[in-house]
Coordinates of C-alpha atoms and ligand atoms in Angstrom, one line a residue:
M1 CA 2.4 31.7 16.4
I2 CA 6.1 31.1 16.6
L3 CA 6.4 27.5 17.9
D4 CA 9.7 27.1 19.4
G5 CA 11.4 23.6 19.6
K6 CA 14.5 24.9 21.3
A7 CA 12.6 26.5 23.7
L8 CA 10.7 23.9 24.9
S9 CA 13.6 21.1 24.3
N10 CA 15.3 23.8 27.4
Q11 CA 11.9 23.2 29.8
L12 CA 11.4 20.0 28.9
D13 CA 15.3 19.4 30.4
V14 CA 14.8 20.4 33.9
N15 CA 12.8 17.8 34.7
M16 CA 15.3 14.9 32.3
K17 CA 17.5 16.3 34.2
A18 CA 16.2 15.9 38.0
E19 CA 15.0 12.2 36.8
V20 CA 18.3 10.9 35.5
A21 CA 19.9 11.8 38.6
E22 CA 16.8 9.9 40.9
L23 CA 17.5 7.0 38.9
K24 CA 21.4 7.4 39.5
A25 CA 20.4 7.7 43.1
T26 CA 18.5 4.1 42.6
G27 CA 22.3 3.0 40.8
L28 CA 19.9 2.9 37.3
S29 CA 22.1 4.8 35.0
P30 CA 20.8 5.8 31.5
K31 CA 22.9 5.0 28.6
L32 CA 22.4 5.7 25.4
V33 CA 24.8 4.3 22.7
V34 CA 25.4 6.4 18.9
I35 CA 26.7 4.3 16.2
I36 CA 27.9 6.6 13.2
V37 CA 29.4 5.5 9.8
G38 CA 31.1 7.5 7.9
H39 CA 31.4 11.5 7.8
D40 CA 28.5 13.1 6.5
P41 CA 28.5 16.4 7.6
A42 CA 24.6 16.7 8.3
S43 CA 24.8 13.6 10.5
Q44 CA 28.3 14.8 12.3
I45 CA 26.4 17.9 13.9
Y46 CA 23.2 15.8 15.0
V47 CA 25.5 13.0 16.7
H48 CA 27.3 16.0 18.0
N49 CA 24.1 17.5 19.6
K50 CA 22.7 14.2 20.6
H51 CA 26.0 13.7 22.6
R52 CA 26.0 17.4 24.4
K53 CA 22.1 16.5 25.3
A54 CA 23.1 13.3 27.0
I55 CA 25.6 14.7 28.6
K56 CA 24.3 18.1 30.2
L57 CA 21.3 15.8 31.7
G58 CA 22.9 13.3 32.7
I59 CA 22.7 10.5 30.4
E60 CA 25.6 8.2 29.9
S61 CA 26.3 8.6 26.1
I62 CA 28.7 7.0 24.5
I63 CA 30.0 7.4 20.6
E64 CA 30.9 5.3 17.8
R65 CA 32.3 6.1 15.0
R66 CA 33.5 4.2 11.8
E67 CA 35.1 4.8 8.4
A68 CA 32.6 4.7 5.1
D69 CA 34.3 1.8 4.4
F70 CA 33.3 -0.2 7.9
T71 CA 31.1 -3.7 6.4
E72 CA 28.3 -4.3 7.0
A73 CA 29.9 -7.4 9.0
E74 CA 31.4 -5.6 10.9
L75 CA 28.8 -3.2 12.2
L76 CA 26.4 -5.7 12.7
Q77 CA 28.5 -7.5 14.7
L78 CA 29.4 -3.9 17.0
I79 CA 25.0 -3.9 17.2
D80 CA 25.6 -8.0 19.3
Q81 CA 28.5 -6.0 21.5
Y82 CA 25.9 -3.7 22.7
N83 CA 23.2 -6.1 22.4
C84 CA 25.1 -8.4 24.9
D85 CA 25.9 -5.4 27.2
D86 CA 23.8 -4.8 30.0
S87 CA 24.5 -1.6 31.3
V88 CA 23.2 -0.1 27.7
H89 CA 20.2 0.9 26.9
G90 CA 19.7 2.4 24.1
I91 CA 21.1 1.8 20.2
L92 CA 21.0 4.3 17.7
V93 CA 22.6 3.1 14.5
Q94 CA 22.5 7.5 12.4
L95 CA 21.1 7.3 9.7
P96 CA 21.1 7.2 6.4
L97 CA 24.2 5.0 6.2
P98 CA 27.0 4.0 3.0
K99 CA 25.3 2.8 0.2
H100 CA 26.9 -0.6 0.7
I101 CA 25.4 -1.4 4.0
D102 CA 21.5 -2.6 3.6
E103 CA 19.6 -0.3 6.2
G104 CA 16.8 -2.6 7.1
K105 CA 19.2 -5.2 8.3
I106 CA 20.5 -3.0 10.6
I107 CA 17.4 -1.6 12.1
R108 CA 16.6 -5.5 12.4
A109 CA 20.1 -6.2 14.6
I110 CA 19.1 -3.9 17.2
D111 CA 17.4 -5.7 20.4
V112 CA 14.0 -4.7 20.3
H113 CA 14.9 -3.9 24.1
K114 CA 17.0 -1.2 22.9
D115 CA 15.7 -0.4 20.4
V116 CA 15.6 3.1 20.7
D117 CA 14.8 5.6 17.5
G118 CA 11.5 3.1 17.2
F119 CA 12.3 1.6 13.8
S120 CA 12.2 -2.2 14.3
P121 CA 8.6 -4.1 12.6
E122 CA 8.0 -4.7 16.4
S123 CA 7.7 -0.8 17.4
V124 CA 6.3 0.1 14.2
G125 CA 3.4 -3.0 14.1
K126 CA 2.4 -1.2 17.0
L127 CA 2.5 2.7 16.2
F128 CA 0.7 1.3 12.9
N129 CA -2.0 -0.8 15.5
N130 CA -2.5 2.1 17.6
S131 CA -1.7 0.3 20.8
H132 CA -2.0 1.3 24.0
E133 CA 1.2 -0.7 25.5
H134 CA 4.6 1.6 25.5
Y135 CA 6.9 1.1 22.9
P136 CA 9.4 4.0 21.4
V137 CA 8.1 5.9 18.4
S138 CA 10.2 7.8 15.5
C139 CA 12.3 10.3 17.3
T140 CA 10.8 13.1 15.1
P141 CA 7.5 12.9 15.1
K142 CA 6.9 11.9 18.6
G143 CA 8.5 15.3 19.2
I144 CA 6.4 17.0 16.8
M145 CA 3.5 15.4 19.4
T146 CA 4.8 16.8 22.3
M147 CA 4.8 20.5 20.7
L148 CA 1.6 20.3 18.9
S149 CA 0.0 19.4 22.5
H150 CA 2.6 21.7 24.2
Y151 CA 0.9 24.3 22.0
H152 CA -2.3 23.3 22.9
I153 CA -2.6 22.1 19.1
D154 CA -5.1 19.5 19.2
P155 CA -5.2 17.8 16.5
K156 CA -8.7 16.0 17.1
G157 CA -10.8 16.3 13.8
Q158 CA -8.1 18.7 11.9
H159 CA -7.3 17.9 8.4
A160 CA -3.8 16.8 8.7
V161 CA -1.3 16.6 5.6
I162 CA 1.9 15.7 5.3
V163 CA 4.4 16.2 2.6
G164 CA 7.0 13.5 2.6
D165 CA 6.5 9.5 3.1
S166 CA 10.1 8.6 4.5
N167 CA 9.9 5.5 7.2
I168 CA 11.8 8.3 9.4
V169 CA 9.3 11.2 9.8
G170 CA 5.9 10.8 7.1
R171 CA 4.4 7.5 7.6
P172 CA 5.1 7.1 11.2
M173 CA 4.0 11.7 11.8
G174 CA 0.7 10.4 9.6
A175 CA 0.4 7.3 12.3
L176 CA 0.7 9.1 14.6
L177 CA -2.2 12.1 14.0
L178 CA -4.7 9.2 13.0
N179 CA -4.3 7.9 16.9
A180 CA -4.7 11.5 17.9
G181 CA -8.2 11.5 15.8
A182 CA -7.0 13.7 13.0
T183 CA -7.5 12.5 9.3
V184 CA -4.8 12.5 7.6
T185 CA -3.5 12.4 3.8
Y186 CA -0.7 11.5 3.1
T187 CA 1.7 13.1 -0.2
H188 CA 4.6 12.6 -1.6
I189 CA 7.0 12.9 -4.7
L190 CA 5.0 11.6 -6.9
T191 CA 1.6 13.9 -5.9
E192 CA 0.2 15.4 -8.8
N193 CA -0.7 19.2 -8.2
L194 CA 0.9 19.5 -4.2
S195 CA -0.9 22.8 -3.6
A196 CA -4.2 21.6 -3.8
H197 CA -3.9 19.2 -0.9
T198 CA -1.7 21.6 0.9
K199 CA -4.4 24.3 1.1
T200 CA -6.1 22.1 3.1
A201 CA -4.6 21.3 5.2
D202 CA -5.5 22.1 9.2
I203 CA -1.5 21.1 10.1
L204 CA 0.4 20.8 7.5
I205 CA 3.7 18.6 7.6
V206 CA 6.4 18.8 5.6
A207 CA 9.4 16.4 5.2
T208 CA 10.5 16.0 2.1
G209 CA 14.1 17.7 2.1
V210 CA 13.4 20.5 -0.9
A211 CA 14.4 23.5 -0.2
H212 CA 11.3 26.3 0.4
L213 CA 9.1 23.2 -1.5
I214 CA 6.0 24.6 0.5
K215 CA 5.6 28.9 -0.2
A216 CA 2.4 31.1 2.1
A217 CA 0.3 30.6 -1.6
D218 CA 0.3 26.8 -0.5
I219 CA -0.7 27.0 3.1
K220 CA -4.6 27.6 4.3
P221 CA -4.9 31.2 6.1
G222 CA -4.5 30.0 10.2
A223 CA -2.8 26.6 9.6
T224 CA -0.1 25.1 12.2
V225 CA 2.2 24.6 9.5
I226 CA 5.0 21.9 10.9
D227 CA 8.4 22.5 8.8
V228 CA 11.0 19.2 9.4
G229 CA 13.0 20.4 6.4
M230 CA 16.8 20.5 7.0
D231 CA 18.4 22.1 3.8
R232 CA 20.7 24.8 3.0
D233 CA 20.1 27.8 0.6
E234 CA 22.7 28.5 -2.1
N235 CA 24.1 30.7 0.2
G236 CA 24.6 27.8 2.4
K237 CA 22.5 29.3 4.7
L238 CA 20.4 26.3 6.9
V239 CA 16.5 26.6 5.7
G240 CA 13.4 24.3 5.8
D241 CA 11.0 23.4 3.2
V242 CA 8.9 26.1 4.2
D243 CA 9.5 29.5 2.4
Y244 CA 9.2 30.4 6.4
D245 CA 9.6 34.4 5.7
H246 CA 5.8 34.6 3.9
A247 CA 4.7 31.5 5.2
K248 CA 4.6 33.2 8.5
D249 CA 2.4 36.1 7.5
V250 CA -0.5 32.9 6.2
A251 CA 0.4 30.4 9.0
G252 CA -1.6 30.1 12.3
A253 CA 1.9 28.1 13.9
I254 CA 4.6 27.5 12.9
T255 CA 8.4 26.1 13.2
P256 CA 11.5 27.7 12.7
V257 CA 14.0 26.3 11.2
P258 CA 16.9 25.9 13.3
G259 CA 15.1 25.9 16.5
G260 CA 11.8 23.7 15.6
V261 CA 11.8 20.1 15.8
G262 CA 15.4 19.6 15.2
P263 CA 16.0 20.2 19.0
M264 CA 12.5 18.7 20.0
T265 CA 14.2 15.0 17.8
I266 CA 17.0 14.8 20.6
T267 CA 14.9 15.6 23.3
T268 CA 12.7 12.8 22.6
L269 CA 15.4 10.5 21.8
M270 CA 16.1 11.4 25.3
Q271 CA 12.9 10.5 27.0
Q272 CA 13.1 7.4 25.4
T273 CA 16.6 6.7 26.7
I274 CA 15.4 7.0 29.8
E275 CA 12.3 5.2 29.5
L276 CA 14.2 2.1 27.8
A277 CA 16.3 1.9 31.2
K278 CA 13.1 2.3 33.3
V279 CA 11.3 -0.4 31.6
A280 CA 15.0 -2.9 31.6
D281 CA 14.8 -2.4 34.7
H282 CA 11.6 -2.7 35.5
R283 CA 11.9 -6.4 33.7
T284 CA 14.7 -7.6 36.0
L285 CA 13.3 -6.3 39.0
Q286 CA 10.6 -8.5 38.9
P287 CA 10.6 -12.4 37.4
V288 CA 9.5 -13.7 34.6
R289 CA 7.5 -17.0 35.5
Ligands
LIG301 N1 18.6 6.5 13.6 C1 18.5 8.1 13.5 N2 19.0 8.7 12.1 C2 18.3 9.7 12.0 C3 17.2 10.8 12.4 C4 16.4 9.9 13.6 O1 16.1 10.2 14.1 N3 17.1 8.8 13.6 N4 16.7 11.9 11.8 C5 17.4 12.6 11.0 C6 18.4 13.0 11.8 N5 18.3 13.8 13.1 C7 18.2 13.2 14.1 O2 19.2 12.1 13.9 C8 18.0 15.4 13.2 C9 18.4 16.7 12.5 C10 18.1 17.5 13.0 C11 18.4 17.6 14.7 C12 19.0 19.1 15.0 O3 19.6 19.1 16.0 N6 18.5 20.6 14.5 C13 18.5 21.9 14.5 C14 19.9 22.7 13.8 C15 21.6 21.5 13.6 C16 22.2 22.4 12.2 O4 22.6 23.2 12.7 O5 22.7 21.7 11.4 C17 17.5 22.5 15.0 O6 17.2 22.8 14.0 O7 17.9 23.9 14.9 C18 18.7 16.9 15.5 C19 18.9 15.5 14.5 C20 18.1 11.4 10.1 N7 19.3 10.3 10.3

């Protein structure tokens, strides 16, 4: 089974577009600000895709582009400007940032109520506590959970193996799967005999940035394989971390690259922008006693 993230994303757009139109009719217009510093070619594409999707759904979208020598102090000031702007519901700083900027400091500077990426210590804490409150979660892992649910793949009791320990994908992915009742194994670049672990996975999530790291022989027959990689092969073609052409014959379900996880990341960003707008509106309407 091919897990078609592009088709699912387009399907979810229909309801989101209608919801945004309804909110706008009540005077609430969800608004997202994306800040990008520098000229990383992949980031330019992702930010462009985010803007295009927001416009398609009727979400207001501002892209703030700055040169690679934009300073940390200037970035903090820009974030503060949008923290203070009540018309803005979500603020996202595209990662990676140039080396002279401290990512942690930037993430912590975003008002927690506008942390549409779910990267703030507060949101991450809630995720790892399995809080039942509403809070944003890193968009790629949350989008993967939406995809698993759509295709009736229930992680409960399953062995999920995560390859890659990034804050954006690997770590929150493991927490979401654990919260959904999976038994989770984290693996990463220092893991010895990686294949011995991946071969035991009922659900295998690969997010390493190494093109075709996972071969068909590394996969348990029938497993669900989720490829988060956005790599280039020797011909410059976009490929994943999984050798899709051979892996698809072993896996029970698999995401393609492109058209798998990527579109679901963007759809989740839009869902969380709408959610933050509704929560902000509710806070305004309900004075704190
Ligand atoms: N602030 C953030 N920065 C980054 C995040 C994030 O969630 N928040 N995630 C990644 C990249 N990412 C989101 O920004 C992302 C990756 C891929 C896609 C996507 O649409 N992929 C397409 C192919 C695009 C192409 O042609 O290159 C697909 O898979 O079909 C969207 C978003 C890093 N930074």
